[in-house]
Short mmCIF file of C-alpha atoms and ligand atoms in Angstrom, two decimals:
data_model
loop_
_atom_site.label_atom_id
_atom_site.label_comp_id
_atom_site.label_asym_id
_atom_site.label_seq_id
_atom_site.Cartn_x
_atom_site.Cartn_y
_atom_site.Cartn_z
CA UNK R 1 -16.96 -30.82 -1.11
CA UNK R 2 -13.79 -32.06 0.79
CA UNK R 3 -11.20 -31.06 3.50
CA UNK R 4 -9.15 -29.50 4.12
CA UNK R 5 -6.30 -27.89 7.69
CA UNK R 6 -7.18 -24.31 8.49
CA UNK R 7 -6.11 -21.45 11.66
CA UNK R 8 -9.61 -21.49 12.84
CA UNK R 9 -10.59 -18.12 14.69
CA UNK R 10 -12.84 -18.86 17.69
CA UNK R 11 -12.87 -16.22 20.05
CA UNK R 12 -11.67 -13.26 19.95
CA UNK R 13 -8.21 -12.43 20.99
CA UNK R 14 -7.62 -15.71 21.70
CA UNK R 15 -5.15 -18.93 19.67
CA UNK R 16 -6.38 -19.50 16.02
CA UNK R 17 -6.73 -23.66 16.53
CA UNK R 18 -5.36 -25.65 13.12
CA UNK R 19 -8.54 -27.84 12.42
CA UNK R 20 -10.23 -29.40 9.92
CA UNK R 21 -12.50 -27.49 7.58
CA UNK R 22 -15.04 -28.30 4.71
CA UNK R 23 -13.94 -26.36 1.30
CA UNK R 24 -17.19 -26.21 -1.38
CA UNK R 25 -15.80 -27.21 -4.89
CA UNK R 26 -16.01 -23.70 -7.11
CA UNK R 27 -19.16 -22.56 -8.14
CA UNK R 28 -19.85 -20.24 -10.95
CA UNK R 29 -17.18 -17.37 -11.77
CA UNK R 30 -15.32 -19.72 -8.65
CA UNK R 31 -11.51 -21.41 -8.42
CA UNK R 32 -9.61 -22.79 -6.25
CA UNK R 33 -6.18 -21.84 -5.08
CA UNK R 34 -3.63 -25.03 -3.78
CA UNK R 35 -2.21 -21.89 -1.64
CA UNK R 36 1.95 -21.66 -1.50
CA UNK R 37 2.17 -18.91 0.56
CA UNK R 38 0.07 -16.60 2.85
CA UNK R 39 1.01 -13.78 5.07
CA UNK R 40 -0.32 -12.02 7.74
CA UNK R 41 -1.24 -8.53 7.37
CA UNK R 42 -2.19 -6.52 11.08
CA UNK R 43 -5.87 -6.38 8.90
CA UNK R 44 -5.94 -10.26 10.04
CA UNK R 45 -4.98 -9.07 13.76
CA UNK R 46 -7.30 -6.46 13.74
CA UNK R 47 -9.92 -9.12 12.68
CA UNK R 48 -8.28 -11.99 15.21
CA UNK R 49 -8.57 -9.02 17.86
CA UNK R 50 -12.53 -8.41 17.23
CA UNK R 51 -12.14 -4.83 16.29
CA UNK R 52 -12.99 -4.56 12.70
CA UNK R 53 -16.95 -7.03 13.86
CA UNK R 54 -17.27 -9.51 11.38
CA UNK R 55 -19.65 -13.21 12.58
CA UNK R 56 -17.47 -16.09 14.20
CA UNK R 57 -15.76 -19.36 13.74
CA UNK R 58 -13.83 -16.98 11.34
CA UNK R 59 -10.72 -18.06 8.89
CA UNK R 60 -8.51 -14.94 8.76
CA UNK R 61 -5.49 -14.52 5.26
CA UNK R 62 -5.86 -12.57 2.75
CA UNK R 63 -2.52 -12.24 1.42
CA UNK R 64 -1.93 -15.19 -0.48
CA UNK R 65 -0.06 -16.71 -3.78
CA UNK R 66 -1.09 -20.47 -5.55
CA UNK R 67 -1.93 -22.58 -7.86
CA UNK R 68 -5.10 -22.86 -9.42
CA UNK R 69 -6.38 -26.81 -8.68
CA UNK R 70 -10.24 -26.41 -9.68
CA UNK R 71 -11.90 -24.32 -11.94
CA UNK R 72 -15.85 -23.38 -11.72
CA UNK R 73 -18.18 -22.94 -14.50
CA UNK R 74 -17.39 -19.40 -16.50
CA UNK R 75 -13.83 -19.05 -15.54
CA UNK R 76 -13.00 -17.33 -18.68
CA UNK R 77 -8.87 -17.08 -19.07
CA UNK R 78 -8.15 -19.34 -15.88
CA UNK R 79 -6.82 -22.78 -16.45
CA UNK R 80 -5.88 -25.76 -14.01
CA UNK R 81 -2.04 -24.90 -13.21
CA UNK R 82 -2.14 -21.05 -13.31
CA UNK R 83 0.34 -19.72 -10.70
CA UNK R 84 -2.11 -16.84 -9.67
CA UNK R 85 -1.66 -14.26 -6.30
CA UNK R 86 -5.56 -14.37 -4.56
CA UNK R 87 -6.94 -10.79 -2.86
CA UNK R 88 -9.82 -9.76 -0.84
CA UNK R 89 -10.61 -7.45 -4.08
CA UNK R 90 -13.80 -9.11 -5.07
CA UNK R 91 -15.39 -7.04 -7.48
CA UNK R 92 -19.36 -7.72 -8.50
CA UNK R 93 -17.99 -5.58 -12.19
CA UNK R 94 -21.55 -4.83 -12.95
CA UNK R 95 -22.62 -2.27 -9.74
CA UNK R 96 -21.93 1.74 -9.90
CA UNK R 97 -18.78 1.26 -8.01
CA UNK R 98 -17.24 -1.41 -10.65
CA UNK R 99 -18.89 0.04 -13.79
CA UNK R 100 -16.91 3.46 -13.12
CA UNK R 101 -13.52 1.24 -12.79
CA UNK R 102 -13.31 1.47 -8.79
CA UNK R 103 -13.30 -2.07 -8.03
CA UNK R 104 -11.71 -1.80 -4.91
CA UNK R 105 -14.68 -0.08 -2.99
CA UNK R 106 -17.57 -2.87 -5.07
CA UNK R 107 -20.84 -1.70 -3.29
CA UNK R 108 -22.85 -5.35 -3.78
CA UNK R 109 -21.92 -6.91 -0.52
CA UNK R 110 -20.77 -10.39 0.07
CA UNK R 111 -22.57 -12.77 3.28
CA UNK R 112 -18.64 -14.26 4.35
CA UNK R 113 -21.01 -16.93 5.99
CA UNK R 114 -22.85 -18.17 2.83
CA UNK R 115 -19.23 -18.56 0.78
CA UNK R 116 -17.82 -22.47 0.83
CA UNK R 117 -15.97 -23.13 4.30
CA UNK R 118 -18.40 -24.84 6.86
CA UNK R 119 -16.96 -26.50 9.95
CA UNK R 120 -15.81 -30.43 9.74
CA UNK R 121 -19.26 -31.18 10.97
CA UNK R 122 -21.02 -28.39 9.09
CA UNK R 123 -21.70 -25.49 10.96
CA UNK R 124 -21.22 -21.99 10.00
CA UNK R 125 -17.97 -20.56 9.25
CA UNK R 126 -17.21 -17.24 7.96
CA UNK R 127 -14.65 -16.73 4.95
CA UNK R 128 -13.38 -13.06 5.94
CA UNK R 129 -12.31 -10.80 3.74
CA UNK R 130 -13.60 -13.42 1.36
CA UNK R 131 -10.74 -15.47 1.24
CA UNK R 132 -9.98 -17.45 3.76
CA UNK R 133 -6.33 -17.89 3.90
CA UNK R 134 -4.83 -18.86 6.64
CA UNK R 135 -5.53 -22.86 5.11
CA UNK R 136 -4.63 -24.83 2.48
CA UNK R 137 -6.68 -23.98 0.00
CA UNK R 138 -9.26 -21.36 -0.36
CA UNK R 139 -11.78 -21.10 -3.25
CA UNK R 140 -12.89 -17.27 -4.61
CA UNK R 141 -14.20 -15.73 -7.14
CA UNK R 142 -11.97 -15.27 -10.24
CA UNK R 143 -12.46 -10.90 -10.34
CA UNK R 144 -10.05 -11.46 -7.46
CA UNK R 145 -6.86 -13.35 -9.15
CA UNK R 146 -4.28 -12.20 -11.18
CA UNK R 147 -2.47 -14.63 -13.28
CA UNK R 148 1.73 -14.35 -12.32
CA UNK R 149 4.74 -16.19 -14.15
CA UNK R 150 5.44 -19.29 -13.15
CA UNK R 151 8.95 -18.60 -11.99
CA UNK R 152 8.15 -16.26 -9.68
CA UNK R 153 8.87 -17.36 -5.64
CA UNK R 154 5.11 -17.35 -4.03
CA UNK R 155 5.93 -15.85 -0.75
CA UNK R 156 7.28 -12.71 -2.33
CA UNK R 157 4.15 -13.29 -5.07
CA UNK R 158 1.55 -13.05 -1.90
CA UNK R 159 2.65 -9.64 -0.44
CA UNK R 160 1.70 -7.63 -3.51
CA UNK R 161 -1.69 -9.34 -2.63
CA UNK R 162 -2.03 -6.40 -0.55
CA UNK R 163 0.71 -4.65 1.35
CA UNK R 164 2.85 -3.64 -2.17
CA UNK R 165 -0.50 -2.60 -3.88
CA UNK R 166 -1.88 -0.13 -0.74
CA UNK R 167 0.92 1.75 -0.42
CA UNK R 168 2.17 2.03 -4.50
CA UNK R 169 -1.69 2.34 -5.45
CA UNK R 170 -1.99 5.11 -2.53
CA UNK R 171 1.11 7.10 -4.13
CA UNK R 172 0.24 5.98 -7.70
CA UNK R 173 -3.05 5.83 -8.03
CA UNK R 174 -4.81 7.79 -5.09
CA UNK R 175 -1.86 10.91 -4.94
CA UNK R 176 -0.95 10.91 -8.19
CA UNK R 177 2.76 11.56 -7.55
CA UNK R 178 4.10 12.83 -10.67
CA UNK R 179 8.22 13.04 -11.08
CA UNK R 180 9.63 15.75 -9.22
CA UNK R 181 7.08 15.96 -6.59
CA UNK R 182 7.62 16.07 -3.03
CA UNK R 183 6.51 12.92 -1.00
CA UNK R 184 5.97 12.53 3.11
CA UNK R 185 5.24 8.89 4.35
CA UNK R 186 4.03 8.53 7.38
CA UNK R 187 4.73 5.11 9.23
CA UNK R 188 6.99 2.91 7.81
CA UNK R 189 5.54 -0.62 7.75
CA UNK R 190 4.46 -2.84 5.52
CA UNK R 191 2.13 -0.56 3.77
CA UNK R 192 4.40 2.69 4.22
CA UNK R 193 7.76 0.79 3.06
CA UNK R 194 5.22 0.51 -0.02
CA UNK R 195 4.21 4.00 -0.57
CA UNK R 196 7.56 4.75 -0.49
CA UNK R 197 9.09 2.49 -2.86
CA UNK R 198 5.60 3.52 -5.20
CA UNK R 199 6.92 6.88 -4.10
CA UNK R 200 10.12 5.83 -5.80
CA UNK R 201 9.38 4.09 -8.77
CA UNK R 202 7.38 7.68 -9.59
CA UNK R 203 9.50 9.68 -9.53
CA UNK R 204 8.96 11.93 -6.60
CA UNK R 205 12.38 13.95 -5.47
CA UNK R 206 12.32 13.82 -1.70
CA UNK R 207 10.70 11.21 -0.46
CA UNK R 208 10.41 11.39 3.74
CA UNK R 209 9.44 8.52 5.97
CA UNK R 210 8.37 9.28 9.34
CA UNK R 211 8.20 7.14 11.72
CA UNK R 212 8.30 6.35 15.80
CA UNK R 213 10.91 3.75 15.31
CA UNK R 214 14.83 4.54 14.02
CA UNK R 215 15.53 1.51 12.76
CA UNK R 216 11.92 1.76 10.43
CA UNK R 217 13.86 5.04 9.01
CA UNK R 218 16.68 2.64 8.83
CA UNK R 219 15.29 0.28 6.58
CA UNK R 220 12.51 3.57 4.62
CA UNK R 221 15.60 4.72 3.04
CA UNK R 222 16.61 0.96 1.56
CA UNK R 223 13.51 1.32 0.49
CA UNK R 224 13.94 4.63 -1.43
CA UNK R 225 13.09 7.26 1.58
CA UNK R 226 15.38 10.29 1.20
CA UNK R 227 15.12 11.78 4.79
CA UNK R 228 13.37 9.73 7.99
CA UNK R 229 11.79 12.10 10.57
CA UNK R 230 11.32 10.70 14.12
CA UNK R 231 7.29 11.11 14.78
CA UNK R 232 8.84 11.04 18.64
CA UNK R 233 10.03 14.95 17.67
CA UNK R 234 6.78 17.55 19.35
CA UNK R 235 6.99 19.14 15.20
CA UNK R 236 8.48 16.30 13.78
CA UNK R 237 7.20 18.66 10.76
CA UNK R 238 9.57 20.94 10.81
CA UNK R 239 12.10 18.58 10.04
CA UNK R 240 10.81 17.38 6.60
CA UNK R 241 9.53 20.71 5.52
CA UNK R 242 13.61 21.03 6.26
CA UNK R 243 14.65 17.80 4.43
CA UNK R 244 12.12 19.34 1.29
CA UNK R 245 13.02 22.67 1.10
CA UNK R 246 9.01 23.14 1.37
CA UNK R 247 6.00 21.48 2.04
CA UNK R 248 5.58 18.05 0.67
CA UNK R 249 2.91 17.88 -2.82
CA UNK R 250 1.77 14.23 -1.37
CA UNK R 251 1.06 12.65 2.93
CA UNK R 252 0.26 9.55 2.55
CA UNK R 253 -0.59 8.66 6.93
CA UNK R 254 -0.28 4.46 6.32
CA UNK R 255 -0.39 4.18 10.25
CA UNK R 256 -3.02 3.72 12.16
CA UNK R 257 -2.81 6.07 15.33
CA UNK R 258 -4.95 9.22 15.09
CA UNK R 259 -2.06 11.84 15.79
CA UNK R 260 -0.42 11.00 12.15
CA UNK R 261 -4.19 12.40 10.96
CA UNK R 262 -4.14 15.17 12.52
CA UNK R 263 -0.94 16.35 12.41
CA UNK R 264 -0.56 15.81 8.03
CA UNK R 265 -2.10 18.92 7.11
CA UNK R 266 1.41 20.32 8.88
CA UNK R 267 3.63 18.51 6.22
CA UNK R 268 1.30 19.30 3.26
CA UNK R 269 2.09 22.75 -0.43
CA UNK R 270 -1.12 24.52 -1.16
CA UNK R 271 -2.83 22.44 -3.96
CA UNK R 272 -1.19 19.22 -2.43
CA UNK R 273 -3.03 15.69 -1.42
CA UNK R 274 -3.71 13.95 1.64
CA UNK R 275 -4.49 10.30 0.87
CA UNK R 276 -5.28 8.39 4.51
CA UNK R 277 -5.04 4.77 3.39
CA UNK R 278 -4.17 3.10 7.15
CA UNK R 279 -6.95 1.50 9.62
CA UNK R 280 -7.66 3.49 13.01
CA UNK R 281 -9.96 1.54 15.02
CA UNK R 282 -13.62 2.20 14.18
CA UNK R 283 -15.07 5.10 16.11
CA UNK R 284 -12.14 7.29 16.78
CA UNK R 285 -12.18 10.45 15.31
CA UNK R 286 -9.28 13.80 13.34
CA UNK R 287 -9.33 17.17 13.69
CA UNK R 288 -8.33 19.63 10.76
CA UNK R 289 -8.59 23.30 10.38
CA UNK R 290 -11.10 23.42 7.14
CA UNK R 291 -9.80 27.29 6.14
CA UNK R 292 -6.72 25.79 5.22
CA UNK R 293 -7.78 23.61 3.18
CA UNK R 294 -9.92 25.72 1.24
CA UNK R 295 -7.63 28.43 1.30
CA UNK R 296 -4.54 26.44 0.08
CA UNK R 297 -6.71 23.96 -2.58
CA UNK R 298 -5.62 21.11 -0.10
CA UNK R 299 -7.75 17.72 -0.82
CA UNK R 300 -7.84 14.88 1.81
CA UNK R 301 -8.84 12.00 0.04
CA UNK R 302 -9.41 7.71 1.61
CA UNK R 303 -7.67 5.29 -0.30
CA UNK R 304 -8.94 1.45 0.06
CA UNK R 305 -6.59 -0.77 -1.44
CA UNK R 306 -3.92 1.54 -3.19
CA UNK R 307 -7.22 2.36 -5.85
CA UNK R 308 -5.90 -0.59 -7.54
CA UNK R 309 -7.26 -2.63 -10.08
CA UNK R 310 -5.31 -5.78 -10.06
CA UNK R 311 -5.82 -6.67 -13.16
CA UNK R 312 -3.94 -3.81 -14.81
CA UNK R 313 -1.92 -3.35 -11.79
CA UNK R 314 -0.07 -7.12 -10.28
CA UNK R 315 1.41 -7.28 -13.76
CA UNK R 316 3.45 -4.46 -13.99
CA UNK R 317 4.12 -4.73 -9.83
CA UNK R 318 5.82 -8.01 -11.04
CA UNK R 319 7.05 -6.99 -13.76
CA UNK R 320 8.87 -4.07 -11.88
CA UNK R 321 10.06 -6.74 -9.35
CA UNK R 322 11.80 -9.02 -11.63
CA UNK R 323 13.93 -5.76 -13.09
CA UNK R 324 15.15 -5.45 -10.08
CA UNK R 325 13.02 -1.93 -9.58
CA UNK R 326 9.82 -3.44 -6.89
CA UNK R 327 11.87 -4.92 -3.28
CA UNK R 328 9.87 -7.56 -1.80
CA UNK R 329 12.21 -10.30 -1.76
CA UNK R 330 12.84 -7.40 1.50
CA UNK R 331 10.01 -7.30 2.67
CA UNK R 332 9.91 -10.73 4.44
CA UNK R 333 10.99 -10.83 7.82
CA UNK R 334 9.99 -14.43 9.29
CA UNK R 335 8.87 -17.61 7.05
CA UNK R 336 6.62 -19.46 9.49
CA UNK R 337 4.26 -23.00 9.37
CA UNK R 338 0.41 -22.40 9.41
CA UNK R 339 1.01 -24.76 13.07
CA UNK R 340 3.04 -22.17 13.96
CA UNK R 341 0.32 -19.17 12.94
CA UNK R 342 0.05 -17.72 16.43
CA UNK R 343 3.99 -16.83 17.03
CA UNK R 344 3.71 -15.60 13.55
CA UNK R 345 1.17 -13.11 14.37
CA UNK R 346 2.08 -12.94 18.30
CA UNK R 347 5.74 -11.45 16.25
CA UNK R 348 3.54 -9.24 14.00
CA UNK R 349 1.90 -8.40 16.64
CA UNK R 350 5.82 -6.62 17.94
CA UNK R 351 5.43 -3.41 14.86
CA UNK R 352 9.17 -4.96 14.45
CA UNK R 353 8.11 -7.27 11.43
CA UNK R 354 8.30 -6.42 7.76
CA UNK R 355 6.07 -9.14 6.90
CA UNK R 356 5.64 -12.69 8.33
CA UNK R 357 4.79 -15.32 5.95
CA UNK R 358 3.41 -19.11 6.25
CA UNK R 359 4.36 -21.18 3.41
CA UNK R 360 3.11 -24.15 2.85
ZN1 ZN I 401 -4.10 -6.72 4.07
ZN1 ZN I 402 -19.07 -4.52 -8.01
#
């Protein structure tokens, strides 16, 4: 047991408190990672606002990178000093979903309050999303980490572990876009920009970004969008269809706003696929016309974390980054200290930021 500094949520929506907490040594199958960087994701903010539930007090943060500083028993393939990314994708490896090659939907529940974290006085402390990475160190399951090159900057590496794999994976794994197809990406935020560059990497012909903000459409073009359409247009699909010269083979919805889900089929070609990636508030519902889907042979699928297999997909994304074919540096809009976490969250909430990263 050791004491580390962490940003703790004691009440939903109240500023996180920087305090000392207890971190247990890694157990069977676990490693301790001393963090160099953790980025702020909208899921962290939704948890902090209480939209996703979960017990308090809690430590959020789940897009992290660092170096292994302790290794528990039964961890083949990792050693002290390895540079790694830390993801929230904890997979038991033995449930039917893991056995089917779908670790992002592992069916084995994890009790976050029975994890490695405790408050300074030994009270319950939730390790949110199996990470608790708004802290100097994490102890996580070996299924959650992937080795990265020692010379890769950790702030860029941290981004890969959630927003990048979710966006790129939605296009490559979930939609299975192939060269020459047309893709619409609704929302040009952290995940949307990565869906756009996923479509570029997959060889899409036209990539249409749809967003409420004109400046985000300009950024989207830097990431590979061929066309941009303002979502404030009452019928934005018209301009998108005009740009593509037809309808889309894949529509990737990366936002939480329900109108985006309601309108997604408007962009879609016969035989096309809508991939739902965004996380609208629990309880909200969308509407669609079933006859169009059935008569047109269309699909609507949900994709969690880009349907990635992290030990397969993260190494090739890292390699594309090193070749200059996957943009990561350009995703970072600000760097902050752990003490500035509340300011960094406030900046992310404005919606203008790409990704804010806390560096240690
Ligand atoms: Zn995330
Ligand atoms: Zn499992």
